[in-house]
Coordinates of C-alpha atoms in Angstrom, one line a residue:
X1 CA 94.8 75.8 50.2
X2 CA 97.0 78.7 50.1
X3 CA 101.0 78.2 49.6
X4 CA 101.8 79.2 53.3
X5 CA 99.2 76.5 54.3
X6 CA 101.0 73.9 52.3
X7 CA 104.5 74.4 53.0
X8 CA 103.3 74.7 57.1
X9 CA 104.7 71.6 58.9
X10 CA 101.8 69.7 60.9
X11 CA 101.4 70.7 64.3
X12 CA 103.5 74.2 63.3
X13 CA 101.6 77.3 65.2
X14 CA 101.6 80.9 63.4
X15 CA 102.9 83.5 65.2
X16 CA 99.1 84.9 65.7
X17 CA 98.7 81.2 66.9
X18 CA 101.7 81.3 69.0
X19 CA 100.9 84.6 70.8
X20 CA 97.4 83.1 71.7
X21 CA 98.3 79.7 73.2
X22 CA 101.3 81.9 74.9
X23 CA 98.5 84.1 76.5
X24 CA 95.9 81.2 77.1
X25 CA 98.9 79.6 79.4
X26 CA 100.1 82.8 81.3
X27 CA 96.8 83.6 82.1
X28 CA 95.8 80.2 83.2
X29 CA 95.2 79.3 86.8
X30 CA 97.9 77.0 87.2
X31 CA 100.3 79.8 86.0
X32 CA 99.0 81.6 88.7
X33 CA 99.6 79.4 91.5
X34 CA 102.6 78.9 89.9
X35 CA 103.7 82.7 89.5
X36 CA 102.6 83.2 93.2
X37 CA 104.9 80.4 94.8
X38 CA 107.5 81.9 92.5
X39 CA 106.8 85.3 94.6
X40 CA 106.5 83.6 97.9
X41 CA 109.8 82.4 97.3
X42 CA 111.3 84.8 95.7
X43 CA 110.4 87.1 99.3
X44 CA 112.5 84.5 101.5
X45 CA 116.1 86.1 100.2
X46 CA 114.9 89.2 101.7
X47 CA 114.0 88.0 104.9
X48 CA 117.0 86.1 106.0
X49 CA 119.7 88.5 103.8
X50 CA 119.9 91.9 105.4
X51 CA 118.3 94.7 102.6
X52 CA 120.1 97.3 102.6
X53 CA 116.4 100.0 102.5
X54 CA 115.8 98.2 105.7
X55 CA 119.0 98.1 108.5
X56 CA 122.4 99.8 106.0
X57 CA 124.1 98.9 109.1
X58 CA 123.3 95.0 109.5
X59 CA 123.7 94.8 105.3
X60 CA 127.4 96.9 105.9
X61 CA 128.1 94.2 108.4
X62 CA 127.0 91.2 106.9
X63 CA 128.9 92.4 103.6
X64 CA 132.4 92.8 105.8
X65 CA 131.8 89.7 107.2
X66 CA 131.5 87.6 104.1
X67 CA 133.6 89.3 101.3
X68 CA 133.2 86.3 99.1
X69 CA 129.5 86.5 98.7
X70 CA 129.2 90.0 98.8
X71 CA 130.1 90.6 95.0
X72 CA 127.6 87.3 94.0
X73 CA 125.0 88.9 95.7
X74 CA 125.5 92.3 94.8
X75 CA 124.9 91.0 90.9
X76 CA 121.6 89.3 91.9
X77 CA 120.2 92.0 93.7
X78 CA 119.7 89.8 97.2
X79 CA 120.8 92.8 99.5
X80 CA 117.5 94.9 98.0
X81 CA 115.3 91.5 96.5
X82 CA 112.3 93.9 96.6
X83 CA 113.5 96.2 94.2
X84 CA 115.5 94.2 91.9
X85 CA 114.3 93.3 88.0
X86 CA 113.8 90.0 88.4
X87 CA 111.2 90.4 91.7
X88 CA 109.4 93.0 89.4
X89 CA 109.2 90.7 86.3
X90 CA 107.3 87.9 88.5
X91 CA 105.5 90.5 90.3
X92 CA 104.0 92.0 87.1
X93 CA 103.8 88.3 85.5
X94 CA 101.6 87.7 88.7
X95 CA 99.3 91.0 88.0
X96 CA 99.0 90.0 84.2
X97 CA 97.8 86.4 84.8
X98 CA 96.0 87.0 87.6
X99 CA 93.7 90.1 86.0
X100 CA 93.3 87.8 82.7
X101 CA 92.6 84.9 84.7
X102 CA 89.3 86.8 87.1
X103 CA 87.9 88.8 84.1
X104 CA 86.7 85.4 81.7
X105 CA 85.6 84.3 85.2
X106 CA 84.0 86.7 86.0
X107 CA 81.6 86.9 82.9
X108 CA 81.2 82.9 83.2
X109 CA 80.4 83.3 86.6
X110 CA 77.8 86.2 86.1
X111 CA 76.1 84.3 83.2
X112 CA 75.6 81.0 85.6
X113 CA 73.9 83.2 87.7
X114 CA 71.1 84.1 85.6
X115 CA 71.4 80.9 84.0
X116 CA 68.2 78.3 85.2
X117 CA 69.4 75.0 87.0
X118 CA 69.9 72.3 85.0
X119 CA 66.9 70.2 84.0
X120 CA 66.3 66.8 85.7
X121 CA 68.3 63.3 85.0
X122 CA 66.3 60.6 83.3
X123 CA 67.3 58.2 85.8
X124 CA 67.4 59.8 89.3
X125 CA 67.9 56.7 91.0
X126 CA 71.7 56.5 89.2
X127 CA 72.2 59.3 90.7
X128 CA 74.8 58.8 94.1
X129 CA 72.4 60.2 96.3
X130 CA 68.6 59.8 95.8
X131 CA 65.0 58.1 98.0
X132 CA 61.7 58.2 96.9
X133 CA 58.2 57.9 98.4
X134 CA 54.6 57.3 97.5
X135 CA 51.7 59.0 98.2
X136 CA 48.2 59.7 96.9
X137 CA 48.3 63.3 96.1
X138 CA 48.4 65.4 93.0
X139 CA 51.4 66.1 91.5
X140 CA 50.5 69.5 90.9
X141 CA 49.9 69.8 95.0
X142 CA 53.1 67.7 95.4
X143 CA 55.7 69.4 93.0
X144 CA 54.1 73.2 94.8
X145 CA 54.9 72.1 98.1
X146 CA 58.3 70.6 96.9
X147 CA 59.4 74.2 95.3
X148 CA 58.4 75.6 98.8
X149 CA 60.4 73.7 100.5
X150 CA 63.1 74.1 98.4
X151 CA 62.9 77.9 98.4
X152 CA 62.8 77.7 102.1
X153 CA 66.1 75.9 102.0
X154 CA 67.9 78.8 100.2
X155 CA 67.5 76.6 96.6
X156 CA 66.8 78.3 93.6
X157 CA 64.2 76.3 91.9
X158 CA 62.8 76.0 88.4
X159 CA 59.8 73.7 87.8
X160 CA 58.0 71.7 84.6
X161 CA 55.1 70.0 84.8
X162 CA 56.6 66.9 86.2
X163 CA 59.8 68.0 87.7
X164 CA 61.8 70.5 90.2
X165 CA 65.1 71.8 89.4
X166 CA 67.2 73.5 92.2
X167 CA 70.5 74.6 92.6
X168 CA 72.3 76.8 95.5
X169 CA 76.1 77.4 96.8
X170 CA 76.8 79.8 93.8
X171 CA 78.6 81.8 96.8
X172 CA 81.1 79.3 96.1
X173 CA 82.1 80.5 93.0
X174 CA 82.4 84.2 94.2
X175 CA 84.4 83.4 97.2
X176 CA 86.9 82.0 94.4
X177 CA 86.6 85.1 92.4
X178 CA 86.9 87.2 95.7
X179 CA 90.0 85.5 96.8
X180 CA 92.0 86.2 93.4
X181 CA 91.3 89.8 93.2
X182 CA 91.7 90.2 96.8
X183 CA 95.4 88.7 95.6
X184 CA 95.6 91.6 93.1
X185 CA 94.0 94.3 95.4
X186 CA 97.2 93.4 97.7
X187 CA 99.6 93.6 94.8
X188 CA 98.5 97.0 94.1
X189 CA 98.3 98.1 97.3
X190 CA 102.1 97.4 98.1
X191 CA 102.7 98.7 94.3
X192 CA 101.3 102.1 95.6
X193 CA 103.4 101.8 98.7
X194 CA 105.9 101.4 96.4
X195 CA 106.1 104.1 94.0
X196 CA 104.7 106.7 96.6
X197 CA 105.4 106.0 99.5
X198 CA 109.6 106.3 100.9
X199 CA 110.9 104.4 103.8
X200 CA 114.1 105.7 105.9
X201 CA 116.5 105.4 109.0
X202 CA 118.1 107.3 110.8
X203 CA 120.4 106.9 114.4
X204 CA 119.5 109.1 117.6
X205 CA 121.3 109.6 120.3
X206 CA 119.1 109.3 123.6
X207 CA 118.8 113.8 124.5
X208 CA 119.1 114.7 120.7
X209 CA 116.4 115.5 118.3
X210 CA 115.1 114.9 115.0
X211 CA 113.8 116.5 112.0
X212 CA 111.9 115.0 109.1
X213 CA 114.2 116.2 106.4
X214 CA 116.0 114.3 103.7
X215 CA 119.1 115.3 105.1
X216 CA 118.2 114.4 108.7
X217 CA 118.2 111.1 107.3
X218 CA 121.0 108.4 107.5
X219 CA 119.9 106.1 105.0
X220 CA 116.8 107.5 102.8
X221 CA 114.6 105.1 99.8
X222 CA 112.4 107.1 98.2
X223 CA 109.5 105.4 95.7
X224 CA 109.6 106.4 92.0
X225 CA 107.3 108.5 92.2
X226 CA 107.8 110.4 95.3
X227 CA 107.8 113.5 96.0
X228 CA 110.0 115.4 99.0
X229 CA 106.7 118.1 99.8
X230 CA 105.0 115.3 100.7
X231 CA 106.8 114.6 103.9
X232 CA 105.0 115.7 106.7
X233 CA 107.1 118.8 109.1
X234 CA 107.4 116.8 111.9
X235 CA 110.2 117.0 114.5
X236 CA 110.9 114.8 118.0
X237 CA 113.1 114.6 121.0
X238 CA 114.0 111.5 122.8
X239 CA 114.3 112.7 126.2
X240 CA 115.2 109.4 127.8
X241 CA 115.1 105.6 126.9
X242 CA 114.2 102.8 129.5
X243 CA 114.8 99.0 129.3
X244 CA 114.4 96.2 130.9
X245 CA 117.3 93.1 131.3
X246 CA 116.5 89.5 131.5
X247 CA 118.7 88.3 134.6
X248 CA 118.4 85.2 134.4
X249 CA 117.2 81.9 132.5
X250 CA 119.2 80.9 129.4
X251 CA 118.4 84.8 127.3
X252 CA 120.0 86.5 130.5
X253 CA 121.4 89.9 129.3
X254 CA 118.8 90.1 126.7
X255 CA 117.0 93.1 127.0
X256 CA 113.4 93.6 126.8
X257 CA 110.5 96.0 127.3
X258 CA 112.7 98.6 125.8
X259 CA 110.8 102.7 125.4
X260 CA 111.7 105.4 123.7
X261 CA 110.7 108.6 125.2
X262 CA 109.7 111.2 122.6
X263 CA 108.2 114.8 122.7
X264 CA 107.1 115.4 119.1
X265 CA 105.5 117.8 116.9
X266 CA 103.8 117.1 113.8
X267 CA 104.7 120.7 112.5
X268 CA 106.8 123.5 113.5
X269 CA 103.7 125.5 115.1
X270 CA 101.8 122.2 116.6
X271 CA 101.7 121.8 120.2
X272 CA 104.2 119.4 122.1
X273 CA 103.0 115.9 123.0
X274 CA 105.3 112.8 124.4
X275 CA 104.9 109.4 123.4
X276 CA 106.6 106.0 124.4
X277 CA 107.7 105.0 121.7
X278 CA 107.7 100.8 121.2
X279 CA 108.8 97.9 119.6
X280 CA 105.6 96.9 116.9
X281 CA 104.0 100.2 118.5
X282 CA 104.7 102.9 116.2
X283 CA 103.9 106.5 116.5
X284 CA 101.4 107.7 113.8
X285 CA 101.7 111.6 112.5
X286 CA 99.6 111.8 109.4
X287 CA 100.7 109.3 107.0
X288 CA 103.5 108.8 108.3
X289 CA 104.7 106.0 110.9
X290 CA 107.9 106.1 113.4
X291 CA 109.3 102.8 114.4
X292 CA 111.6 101.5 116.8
X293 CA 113.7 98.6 115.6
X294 CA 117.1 99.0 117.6
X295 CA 119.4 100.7 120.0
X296 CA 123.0 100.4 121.1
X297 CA 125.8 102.2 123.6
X298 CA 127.6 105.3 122.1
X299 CA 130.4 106.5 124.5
X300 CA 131.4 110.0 124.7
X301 CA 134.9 110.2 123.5
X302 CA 137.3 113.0 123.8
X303 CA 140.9 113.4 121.7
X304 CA 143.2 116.3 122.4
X305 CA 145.8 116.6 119.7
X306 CA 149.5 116.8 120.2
X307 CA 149.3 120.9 120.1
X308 CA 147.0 120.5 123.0
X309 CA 143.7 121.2 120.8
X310 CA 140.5 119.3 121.1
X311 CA 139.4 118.2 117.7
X312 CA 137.0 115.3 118.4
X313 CA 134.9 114.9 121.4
X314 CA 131.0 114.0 121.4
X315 CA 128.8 110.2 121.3
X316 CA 130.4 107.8 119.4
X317 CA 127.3 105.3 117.8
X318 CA 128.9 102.2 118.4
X319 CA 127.1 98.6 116.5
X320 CA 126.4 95.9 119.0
X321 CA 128.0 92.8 117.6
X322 CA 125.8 90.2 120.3
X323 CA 123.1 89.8 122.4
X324 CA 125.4 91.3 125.1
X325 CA 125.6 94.2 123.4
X326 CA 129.7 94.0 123.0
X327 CA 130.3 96.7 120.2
X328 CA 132.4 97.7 117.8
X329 CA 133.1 101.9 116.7
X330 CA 135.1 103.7 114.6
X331 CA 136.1 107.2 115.9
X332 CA 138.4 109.7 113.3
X333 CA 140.1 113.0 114.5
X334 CA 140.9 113.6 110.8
X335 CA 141.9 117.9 111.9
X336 CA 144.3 116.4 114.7
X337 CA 148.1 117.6 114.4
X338 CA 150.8 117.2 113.9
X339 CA 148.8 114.5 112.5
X340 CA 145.4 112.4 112.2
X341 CA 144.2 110.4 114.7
X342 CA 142.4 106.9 114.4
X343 CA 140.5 104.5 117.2
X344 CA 139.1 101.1 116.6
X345 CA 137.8 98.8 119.2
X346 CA 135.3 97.4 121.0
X347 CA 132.6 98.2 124.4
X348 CA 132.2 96.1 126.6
X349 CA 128.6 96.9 128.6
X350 CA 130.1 94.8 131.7
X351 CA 133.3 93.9 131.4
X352 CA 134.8 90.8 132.3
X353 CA 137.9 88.1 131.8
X354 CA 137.6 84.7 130.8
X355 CA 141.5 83.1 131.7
X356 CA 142.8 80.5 129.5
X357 CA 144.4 80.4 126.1
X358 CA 140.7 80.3 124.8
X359 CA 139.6 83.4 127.1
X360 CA 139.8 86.8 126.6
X361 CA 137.8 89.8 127.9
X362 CA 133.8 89.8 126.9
X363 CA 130.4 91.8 128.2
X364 CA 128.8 89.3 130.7
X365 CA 126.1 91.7 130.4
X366 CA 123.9 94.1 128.4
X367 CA 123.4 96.5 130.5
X368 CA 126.0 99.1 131.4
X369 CA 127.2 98.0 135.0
X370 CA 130.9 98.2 134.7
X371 CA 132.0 99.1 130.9
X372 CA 135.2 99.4 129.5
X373 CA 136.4 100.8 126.2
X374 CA 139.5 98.7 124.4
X375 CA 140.4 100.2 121.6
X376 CA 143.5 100.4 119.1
X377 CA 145.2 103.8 117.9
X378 CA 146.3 104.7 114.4
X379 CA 148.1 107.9 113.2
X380 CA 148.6 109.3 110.1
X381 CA 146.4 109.8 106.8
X382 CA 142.9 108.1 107.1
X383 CA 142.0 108.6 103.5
X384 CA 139.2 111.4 104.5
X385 CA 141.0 114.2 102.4
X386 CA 140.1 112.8 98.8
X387 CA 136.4 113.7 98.4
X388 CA 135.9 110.2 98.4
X389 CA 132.8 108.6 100.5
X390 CA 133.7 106.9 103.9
X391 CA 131.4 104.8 106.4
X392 CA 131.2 105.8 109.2
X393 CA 132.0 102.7 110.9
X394 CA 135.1 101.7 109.2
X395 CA 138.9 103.0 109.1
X396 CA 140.5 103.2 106.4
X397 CA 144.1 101.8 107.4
X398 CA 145.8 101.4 104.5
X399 CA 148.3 105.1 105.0
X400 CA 148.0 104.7 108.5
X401 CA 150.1 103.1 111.1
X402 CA 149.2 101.5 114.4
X403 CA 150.6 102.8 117.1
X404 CA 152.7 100.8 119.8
X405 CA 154.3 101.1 123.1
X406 CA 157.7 101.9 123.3
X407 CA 159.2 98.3 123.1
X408 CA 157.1 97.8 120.1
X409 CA 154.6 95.9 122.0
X410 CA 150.6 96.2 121.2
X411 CA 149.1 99.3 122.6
X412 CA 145.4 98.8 123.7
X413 CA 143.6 102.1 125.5
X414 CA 141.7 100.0 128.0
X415 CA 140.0 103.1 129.6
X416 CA 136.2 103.0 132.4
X417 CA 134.2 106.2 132.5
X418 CA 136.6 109.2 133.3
X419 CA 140.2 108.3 132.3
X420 CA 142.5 109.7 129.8
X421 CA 145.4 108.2 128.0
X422 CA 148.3 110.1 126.8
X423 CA 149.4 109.0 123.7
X424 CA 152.9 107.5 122.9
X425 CA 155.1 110.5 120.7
X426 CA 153.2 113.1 122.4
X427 CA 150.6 112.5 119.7
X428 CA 147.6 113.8 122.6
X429 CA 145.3 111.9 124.8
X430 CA 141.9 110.0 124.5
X431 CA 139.4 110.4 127.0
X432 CA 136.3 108.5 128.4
X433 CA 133.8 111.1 129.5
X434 CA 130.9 109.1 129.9
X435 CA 128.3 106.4 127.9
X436 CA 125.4 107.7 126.5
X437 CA 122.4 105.3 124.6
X438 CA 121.0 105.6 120.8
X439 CA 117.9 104.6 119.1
X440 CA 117.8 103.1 116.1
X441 CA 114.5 104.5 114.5
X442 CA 112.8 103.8 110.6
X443 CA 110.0 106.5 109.5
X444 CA 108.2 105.1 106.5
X445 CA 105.0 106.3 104.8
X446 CA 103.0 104.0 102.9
X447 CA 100.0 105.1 101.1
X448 CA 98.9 101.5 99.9
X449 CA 98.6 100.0 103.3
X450 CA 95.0 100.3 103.7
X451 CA 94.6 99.0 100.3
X452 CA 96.7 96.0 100.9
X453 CA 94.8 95.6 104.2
X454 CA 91.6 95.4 102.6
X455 CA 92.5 92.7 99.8
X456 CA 93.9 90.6 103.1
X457 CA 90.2 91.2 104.3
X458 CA 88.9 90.2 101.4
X459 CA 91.2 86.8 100.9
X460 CA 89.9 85.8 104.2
X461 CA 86.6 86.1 103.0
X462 CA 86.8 84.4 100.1
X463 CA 89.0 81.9 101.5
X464 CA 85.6 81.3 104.1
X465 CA 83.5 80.9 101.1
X466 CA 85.1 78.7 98.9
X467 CA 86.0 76.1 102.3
X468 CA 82.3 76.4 103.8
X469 CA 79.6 77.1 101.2
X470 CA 78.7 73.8 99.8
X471 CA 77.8 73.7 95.9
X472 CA 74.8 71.3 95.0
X473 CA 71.7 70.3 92.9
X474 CA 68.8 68.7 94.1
X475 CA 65.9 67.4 91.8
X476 CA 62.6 65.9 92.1
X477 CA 60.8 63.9 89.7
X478 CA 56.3 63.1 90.2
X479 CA 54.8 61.2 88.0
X480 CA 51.1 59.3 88.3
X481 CA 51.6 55.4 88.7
X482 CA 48.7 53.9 88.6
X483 CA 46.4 54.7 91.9
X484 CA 49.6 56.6 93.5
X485 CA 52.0 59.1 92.9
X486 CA 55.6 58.2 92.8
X487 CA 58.0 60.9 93.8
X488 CA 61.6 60.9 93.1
X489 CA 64.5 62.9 94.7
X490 CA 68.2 62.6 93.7
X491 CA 71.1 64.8 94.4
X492 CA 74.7 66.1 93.6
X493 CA 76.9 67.5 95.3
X494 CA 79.5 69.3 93.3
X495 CA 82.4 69.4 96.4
X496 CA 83.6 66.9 98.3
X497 CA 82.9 66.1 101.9
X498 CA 79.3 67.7 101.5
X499 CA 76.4 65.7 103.3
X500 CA 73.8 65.4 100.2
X501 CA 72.2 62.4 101.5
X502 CA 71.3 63.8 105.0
X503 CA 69.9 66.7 103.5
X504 CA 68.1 65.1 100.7
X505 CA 66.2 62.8 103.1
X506 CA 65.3 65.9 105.3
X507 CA 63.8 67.4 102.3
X508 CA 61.6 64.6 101.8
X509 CA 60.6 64.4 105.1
X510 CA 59.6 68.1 105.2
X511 CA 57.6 67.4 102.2
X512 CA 55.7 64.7 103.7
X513 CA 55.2 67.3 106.5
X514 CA 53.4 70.0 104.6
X515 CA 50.2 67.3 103.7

């Protein structure tokens, strides 16, 4: 033995060694399973945390709201779980095992096919199925009729001279193989979503228009390997937006049955069409899909400065913060003088009081039957001059100063469609003009979708197989006793819940039938 040999503790592995029982275990099929509850799993972060490629707006929100968790999450990648390192790493774990899991199966399953049954027990009668008769045929003329039936039967049969072989449910053993690559197929499917396809979002108010241009967008994810001239020219109007309001039962003020209008072109020179666009009904131009997945209130809001100019008026988008569509909105005059201009507050659809030291004023309902803008004014710097970025939907507060009545009490502009407030100071006026309606759209195109369709297809077929097709092995022993022929049957089956013994006595019988 050589000197590496010798010194080698027992049961030490070589790092050649190593390497193959490390690859023998990824690509195992318990890794498998393993690796794919790992992904299901791993997918349930990004279905009840808001992802930020999917609704900014919600994930903005949600991050506000819980300041604590933001920064914990932020580290492990839960607000985008579908494009973080560690989602990848199982994902291509997944792909490795699976791939060297189906290709050793594969060529074991190909050889069994051409493979002959396996040759006959000595003792059919230990067998946990079996009967036998007597007659006074040949055994020639009785094995013949035997193979006949068995082909009839969908068997595939090998004889001797004093035995039949047969075999069938090899479909069983595809449906397996069919279902793991159908797991792969989908995998790469969504990977080629993935790297080419881009998904986006963007607000619209109800009469404004939309072009699909990067810069159009207001939150845009791009694959890796994207690229911009892909996007198809398309443009679209929403001309007007209908919805329908539960009024009563325990959802009342829920809406429902919600449309978007649209009159679309899929390029600049294409003839106008209209579509209603709907929820889980999305509007197909070329490979690309338009979705509806929200919509809100955004009241037209006019501020006149102290010099008597008018430096902000137009919708406001405002973010519903219930199901009765209460919102919250931000609104900035940042070119307002003698100085900027601030509002924060809330819309209230339908507004109404609740008395009590636990009231206070709330929608009753969704839909805009009386509403009323509350909201709070702040003057001075808003932090717009730096350069620095600045949501839309918050106000920066820190060098500004809330502005109160004249005995230092709270001011609140509690305004309905078509009044003004003055300002205290003779800082200007707001004004309600009116309470317009926005969609909340996503255009996504995703080239792997058919592809990931297909393996889904395919998994349901192999799922069918493997439940369904019944693997088994039937044999049938004749042999010359005396004045009669003895003939033996015995079977396997090779799943459980199969029904060997009904079926082995109907081949017998169909035997006997052929004399």
């Amino acid at each position: 033995m050589s000197e590496p040999e010798l010194t080698r503790r027992s049961g030490e592995l070589t790092l050649r060694e190593m390497a193959r029982w490390s690859w023998r275990q990824l690509t195992s099929m318990r890794t498998a399973l393993i690796l794919l509850l790992l992904l299901a799993l791993a997918a349930v972060p990004g279905s009840v945390i808001p992802q930020s490629d999917v609704d900014s707006l919600k994930t903005s929100n949600w991050q506000d709201a819980h300041p604590k968790l933001t920064p914990i999450y932020e580290k492990l990648g839960l607000f985008s779980v579908y494009d973080s390192p560690w989602f990848a790493a199982i994902y291509l774990l997944l792909m490795i095992s699976l791939v060297g899991c189906i290709i050793p199966r594969t060529f074991v399953y190909w050889r069994a096919m051409g493979a002959r049954p396996p040759q006959a027990p000595r003792r059919l009668d230990r067998l946990p199925h079996h009967a036998s008769y007597t007659t006074t045929e040949g055994v020639d003329d009785v094995l013949a009729r035997a193979a006949k039936v068995l082909r009839k039967r969908r068997f595939r049969v090998d004889t001797t001279a004093s035995t039949v072989a047969a075999e069938r449910g090899f479909l069983r053993e595809a449906g397996n193989l069919v279902f793991h690559i159908s797991v792969v197929v989908v995998l790469v499917g969504f990977g080629v979503g993935s790297l080419f396809g881009y998904k986006g979002g963007t607000i619209v108010v109800v009469g404004s228009s939309f072009s699909n241009d990067v810069r159009s967008y207001d939150d845009f994810l791009p694959g890796s390997l994207f690229q911009q001239k892909w996007m198809e020219p398309f443009s679209f109007d929403v001309t007007d937006f209908d919805v329908n309001w539960l009024t009563s039962g325990p959802r009342k003020g829920m809406a429902q049955k919600f449309v978007s209008h649209l009159n679309y072109r899929e390029s600049p020179d294409a003839p106008e069409r209209s579509y209603g666009l709907k929820v889980n009904h999305p509007l197909t131009i070329g490979s690309t899909e338009v979705f509806l997945i929200g919509h809100g209130y955004a009241p037209v809001i006019t501020i006149t400065d102290g010099d008597g100019n008018v430096t902000y008026s137009g919708p406001t988008v405002f973010l519903p913060t219930d199901q009765t569509f209460e919102s919250f909105g931000v609104v900035k005059a940042p070119d307002a003088q003698p100085t900027q201009i601030g509002l924060e507050g809330q819309l209230y659809p339908t507004f109404a009081f609740a008395p009590g030291k636990q009231g206070g004023p709330y929608s009753a309902f969704g839909q805009d039957l009386d509403p009323l803008l509350s909201m709070q004014v702040y003057t001075g710097d808003l932090g717009m001059d730096t350069g620095a970025g600045q949501s839309i939907y918050v106000l920066d507060k820190a060098n500004a100063k809330l502005v109160t009545k004249a005995d230092g009490s709270m001011l609140r502009l509690d305004m309905r469609i078509g009044d003004t407030v003055k300002l205290p100071g003779g800082a200007g006026s707001v004004k309600f003009e009116s309470l317009e309606r926005w969609n909340k759209i996503q255009i996504s195109r995703t080239p792997g979708k058919l592809v990931a369709l297909s393996g889904v297809s395919l998994a349901l077929l192999g799922l069918l197989g493997s439940l369904f097709i019944r693997p088994r092995r039937v044999w049938i022993r004749v042999r010359r006793e005396e004045e009669q022929t003895l003939v033996e049957l015995g079977g396997l089956d090779r799943s459980d819940g199969g029904d060997v013994a009904e079926e082995l006595t109907e081949i017998m019988e169909a035997i006997k039938e052929d004399v």
